[in-house]
Coordinates of C-alpha atoms in Angstrom, one line a residue:
M1 CA 79.4 -167.2 4.5
A2 CA 80.7 -165.9 7.8
P3 CA 80.0 -168.2 10.8
T4 CA 77.4 -167.1 13.3
P5 CA 79.1 -165.3 16.2
R6 CA 78.9 -167.1 19.5
L7 CA 76.6 -165.7 22.3
R8 CA 78.8 -164.3 25.1
P9 CA 77.7 -165.9 28.4
E10 CA 77.5 -163.9 31.5
D11 CA 78.6 -165.4 34.8
H12 CA 76.7 -164.8 38.1
P13 CA 78.2 -165.5 41.5
I14 CA 75.3 -165.6 43.9
H15 CA 75.6 -165.6 47.7
T16 CA 73.2 -167.7 49.7
P17 CA 72.9 -168.4 53.5
R18 CA 74.5 -171.8 53.0
G19 CA 77.2 -170.9 50.5
G20 CA 78.0 -169.4 47.1
L21 CA 76.2 -170.5 43.9
F22 CA 77.7 -170.3 40.4
A23 CA 75.3 -169.5 37.5
R24 CA 75.8 -168.6 33.9
S25 CA 73.3 -167.2 31.4
W26 CA 73.0 -166.8 27.6
R27 CA 70.9 -164.0 26.1
P28 CA 70.0 -163.9 22.4
P29 CA 70.3 -160.5 20.8
A30 CA 67.3 -158.1 21.3
V31 CA 65.4 -160.5 23.6
P32 CA 62.3 -158.7 25.0
G33 CA 62.4 -158.2 28.7
H34 CA 58.9 -159.7 29.2
R35 CA 59.9 -163.1 28.0
P36 CA 60.3 -166.0 30.4
T37 CA 63.8 -167.5 31.2
L38 CA 64.6 -171.1 30.5
L39 CA 66.1 -172.4 33.7
L40 CA 68.3 -175.4 33.4
L41 CA 68.6 -177.9 36.3
H42 CA 71.3 -180.4 36.2
D43 CA 71.4 -184.1 37.1
S44 CA 72.9 -185.9 40.1
L45 CA 76.5 -185.6 38.9
G46 CA 76.1 -182.6 36.6
C47 CA 77.0 -178.9 36.5
V48 CA 76.9 -175.9 34.2
E49 CA 79.9 -177.0 32.1
L50 CA 78.3 -180.4 31.3
W51 CA 75.4 -178.9 29.5
R52 CA 78.1 -178.1 26.8
E53 CA 76.7 -176.2 23.9
V54 CA 73.0 -176.8 24.6
P55 CA 72.2 -173.6 26.6
E56 CA 73.6 -171.4 23.8
R57 CA 71.7 -173.5 21.2
L58 CA 68.5 -173.2 23.2
A59 CA 68.9 -169.5 23.4
R60 CA 69.2 -169.1 19.6
A61 CA 66.4 -171.6 18.9
T62 CA 63.8 -170.1 21.2
G63 CA 64.8 -166.4 21.4
L64 CA 64.8 -166.8 25.2
R65 CA 67.4 -166.1 27.9
V66 CA 68.9 -169.3 29.2
L67 CA 70.2 -169.7 32.8
A68 CA 72.0 -172.7 34.2
Y69 CA 73.4 -173.0 37.7
D70 CA 75.5 -175.4 39.8
R71 CA 73.6 -176.6 42.9
L72 CA 75.6 -176.5 46.1
G73 CA 78.1 -179.3 46.2
F74 CA 78.5 -179.3 42.4
G75 CA 80.6 -177.7 39.7
R76 CA 81.8 -174.2 40.6
S77 CA 79.4 -173.7 43.6
D78 CA 80.5 -174.0 47.2
P79 CA 80.5 -177.3 48.9
H80 CA 77.3 -178.5 50.3
P81 CA 77.1 -177.9 54.1
G82 CA 76.1 -181.4 55.0
P83 CA 74.3 -184.6 53.9
L84 CA 71.7 -184.4 51.3
A85 CA 68.2 -184.0 52.9
P86 CA 65.5 -186.6 52.0
D87 CA 63.4 -183.8 50.6
F88 CA 66.2 -182.2 48.6
I89 CA 64.0 -182.1 45.3
A90 CA 61.3 -180.0 47.0
E91 CA 63.8 -178.0 48.9
E92 CA 65.5 -176.8 45.6
A93 CA 62.0 -175.7 44.3
E94 CA 61.0 -174.0 47.5
A95 CA 64.3 -172.3 48.7
T96 CA 66.8 -172.0 45.8
I97 CA 64.6 -171.1 42.9
P98 CA 63.0 -168.0 44.6
L99 CA 66.5 -166.9 45.7
L100 CA 67.8 -167.1 42.1
R101 CA 64.8 -165.2 40.8
D102 CA 65.3 -162.4 43.4
R103 CA 69.1 -162.1 43.0
L104 CA 69.0 -162.1 39.1
G105 CA 65.8 -160.2 38.7
L106 CA 64.2 -163.1 36.7
G107 CA 60.5 -162.9 35.7
D108 CA 58.5 -166.0 34.6
L109 CA 60.3 -169.4 34.3
I110 CA 60.4 -172.4 32.1
P111 CA 62.2 -175.0 34.2
L112 CA 64.0 -177.6 32.2
G113 CA 65.7 -180.4 34.1
H114 CA 67.8 -183.5 33.3
S115 CA 67.3 -186.6 35.3
V116 CA 66.8 -185.5 39.0
G117 CA 66.9 -182.0 37.7
G118 CA 63.7 -182.9 35.8
A119 CA 62.1 -183.8 39.1
M120 CA 63.2 -180.4 40.4
A121 CA 61.7 -178.8 37.2
V122 CA 58.4 -180.5 38.1
A123 CA 58.6 -179.5 41.7
T124 CA 59.4 -175.9 40.7
A125 CA 56.3 -175.6 38.4
A126 CA 54.0 -177.3 41.0
R127 CA 55.3 -175.0 43.8
H128 CA 55.2 -171.8 41.7
P129 CA 52.3 -172.2 39.3
D130 CA 51.9 -168.4 38.7
L131 CA 55.5 -168.0 37.6
C132 CA 56.0 -171.1 35.4
R133 CA 55.0 -170.9 31.7
A134 CA 56.0 -174.4 30.9
V135 CA 58.0 -177.3 32.3
V136 CA 60.4 -179.6 30.3
T137 CA 61.9 -182.9 31.6
V138 CA 64.8 -184.8 30.0
S139 CA 65.4 -188.3 31.2
A140 CA 63.5 -187.6 34.4
Q141 CA 62.5 -190.2 36.9
A142 CA 58.8 -190.2 38.1
F143 CA 59.4 -193.0 40.7
V144 CA 62.1 -195.3 41.9
E145 CA 62.3 -198.1 39.3
D146 CA 64.4 -201.3 39.5
R147 CA 66.2 -200.1 36.3
T148 CA 67.0 -196.9 38.0
T149 CA 68.7 -198.5 41.1
A150 CA 70.4 -201.2 38.9
G151 CA 71.9 -198.4 36.8
I152 CA 73.1 -196.6 39.8
R153 CA 74.7 -199.6 41.3
A154 CA 76.6 -200.2 38.1
E155 CA 77.9 -196.7 37.9
A156 CA 78.9 -196.7 41.5
E157 CA 81.0 -199.8 40.7
A158 CA 82.5 -198.1 37.6
F159 CA 83.6 -195.2 39.6
R160 CA 86.0 -197.4 41.6
D161 CA 88.2 -196.9 38.6
P162 CA 90.5 -194.0 39.6
A163 CA 90.6 -192.7 35.9
R164 CA 86.7 -192.6 35.9
F165 CA 86.6 -190.9 39.3
A166 CA 89.3 -188.4 38.1
R167 CA 87.0 -187.3 35.2
L168 CA 84.3 -186.6 37.7
A169 CA 86.7 -184.6 39.8
R170 CA 87.6 -182.4 36.9
H171 CA 84.2 -180.9 37.1
H172 CA 83.5 -181.0 40.9
G173 CA 87.0 -180.8 42.3
A174 CA 87.3 -181.8 45.9
K175 CA 83.4 -182.1 46.1
A176 CA 83.4 -185.1 43.6
R177 CA 83.2 -187.6 46.4
W178 CA 80.4 -185.9 48.2
A179 CA 78.5 -185.6 45.0
L180 CA 78.9 -189.4 44.1
D181 CA 78.0 -190.5 47.6
A182 CA 75.0 -188.2 47.8
W183 CA 73.7 -189.6 44.6
T184 CA 74.2 -193.3 45.3
G185 CA 73.3 -193.0 49.0
T186 CA 70.0 -191.2 48.4
W187 CA 68.7 -193.3 45.5
L188 CA 69.8 -196.6 47.0
S189 CA 68.5 -195.9 50.4
P190 CA 65.4 -197.9 51.5
A191 CA 63.9 -194.8 52.9
F192 CA 63.8 -193.3 49.3
A193 CA 62.4 -196.3 47.6
G194 CA 58.8 -195.0 47.9
W195 CA 59.6 -191.6 46.4
T196 CA 57.4 -190.5 43.5
Q197 CA 56.6 -187.2 41.7
D198 CA 52.8 -187.9 41.8
E199 CA 51.7 -185.2 44.1
A200 CA 53.7 -182.5 42.3
L201 CA 52.5 -183.7 39.0
R202 CA 48.8 -183.4 40.0
R203 CA 49.5 -179.8 40.9
L204 CA 50.9 -178.8 37.5
R205 CA 49.1 -176.0 35.7
C206 CA 51.4 -175.4 32.8
P207 CA 52.2 -177.4 29.7
L208 CA 54.6 -180.3 30.1
L209 CA 57.0 -181.9 27.6
A210 CA 58.7 -185.1 28.8
L211 CA 61.7 -186.1 26.6
H212 CA 63.1 -189.6 27.2
G213 CA 65.6 -191.8 25.4
D214 CA 64.3 -195.3 24.4
R215 CA 67.6 -196.8 25.6
D216 CA 67.9 -194.8 28.9
E217 CA 69.8 -197.0 31.3
Y218 CA 68.3 -195.3 34.4
G219 CA 64.6 -195.5 33.5
S220 CA 62.1 -197.1 31.1
P221 CA 59.5 -195.2 29.1
A222 CA 57.2 -195.8 31.9
H223 CA 58.6 -192.6 33.5
P224 CA 57.6 -190.0 30.9
R225 CA 54.3 -191.7 30.3
R226 CA 53.5 -191.4 34.1
L227 CA 54.7 -187.9 34.0
A228 CA 52.2 -187.0 31.2
A229 CA 49.4 -189.2 32.5
L230 CA 49.2 -187.6 36.0
T231 CA 49.3 -183.9 35.1
P232 CA 46.0 -182.1 34.5
A233 CA 47.8 -179.7 32.2
P234 CA 48.6 -180.3 28.4
A235 CA 51.3 -182.9 28.3
E236 CA 53.4 -184.5 25.5
V237 CA 55.8 -187.4 25.6
V238 CA 58.7 -187.6 23.0
L239 CA 60.7 -190.8 23.0
L240 CA 64.1 -190.3 21.4
D241 CA 65.1 -193.3 19.2
G242 CA 68.5 -194.8 19.9
C243 CA 69.2 -192.5 22.8
G244 CA 70.3 -193.2 26.3
H245 CA 70.2 -191.1 29.5
L246 CA 72.1 -188.1 28.1
P247 CA 70.2 -186.6 25.2
H248 CA 72.0 -183.3 25.6
R249 CA 75.2 -185.1 24.7
E250 CA 73.9 -187.8 22.4
Q251 CA 71.3 -186.0 20.5
P252 CA 71.6 -182.2 21.3
A253 CA 70.2 -181.1 17.9
R254 CA 67.1 -183.2 18.4
L255 CA 66.6 -182.1 22.0
V256 CA 66.9 -178.4 21.1
A257 CA 64.6 -178.8 18.1
E258 CA 61.9 -180.5 20.3
V259 CA 62.0 -177.9 23.0
A260 CA 61.8 -175.1 20.5
R261 CA 58.9 -176.7 18.7
F262 CA 57.0 -177.4 21.9
L263 CA 57.3 -173.8 23.2
S264 CA 56.4 -172.3 19.9
A265 CA 53.4 -174.6 19.7
H266 CA 52.2 -173.2 23.1
A267 CA 53.0 -169.6 22.0
I268 CA 55.9 -169.3 24.5
A269 CA 58.8 -168.9 22.3
G270 CA 59.7 -168.0 18.7
D271 CA 61.4 -165.3 16.8
P272 CA 62.1 -162.4 19.2

């Protein structure tokens, strides 16, 4: 039996007033134009490349176009023009997401975010309720937990190893130091200690799926449970057995299957 041919991704350079963004999309064959786009939002040290094969697998499993992009300061996007603002999560939803929709001609969205990208996915759905058909979080934080800050401190120490930092720089180039400092500086700042997603969650109007590893080193199961408890929309929590903070690397097949099942159950995705 011949192997299934790979989907050919399409790259999209996008100009913004603050610098250029890099985006990449995967489109399954014969996807109808009216279907929503799965929008992938990466974590604090992530980028398009670090999603690995998951975007293509999501496109095949759901029959939806999948779009991932590098935020300013990450991956193949331009350097960030300054320090990360305290409201950077809401800012991504309010400024960058509408720009992406406009430049790429996107219709409705299903934001799917990993870690802090999950917070951005929730913020996007709360800020644009008429455009978001569902929202998916993967290993997302709902508040600043002691486990979160302890995990970040441990990683910051681990990145003192030149070999470890060099692996980060392979994906972010000269921006790697900024990305690392932005992550640790933000989450360990006393000014950020009271951050929560509570307000945004209470404004959700679309179904929510919260995926979380039961061994996540940056957050306990209290996070997905709080995500589901505070939203007035239909919400589902799935704890991934034996999984840490990176389900898209540790259990990609399970992640893709859960997303496809959830979207199909809400009549959002299925065979094109």
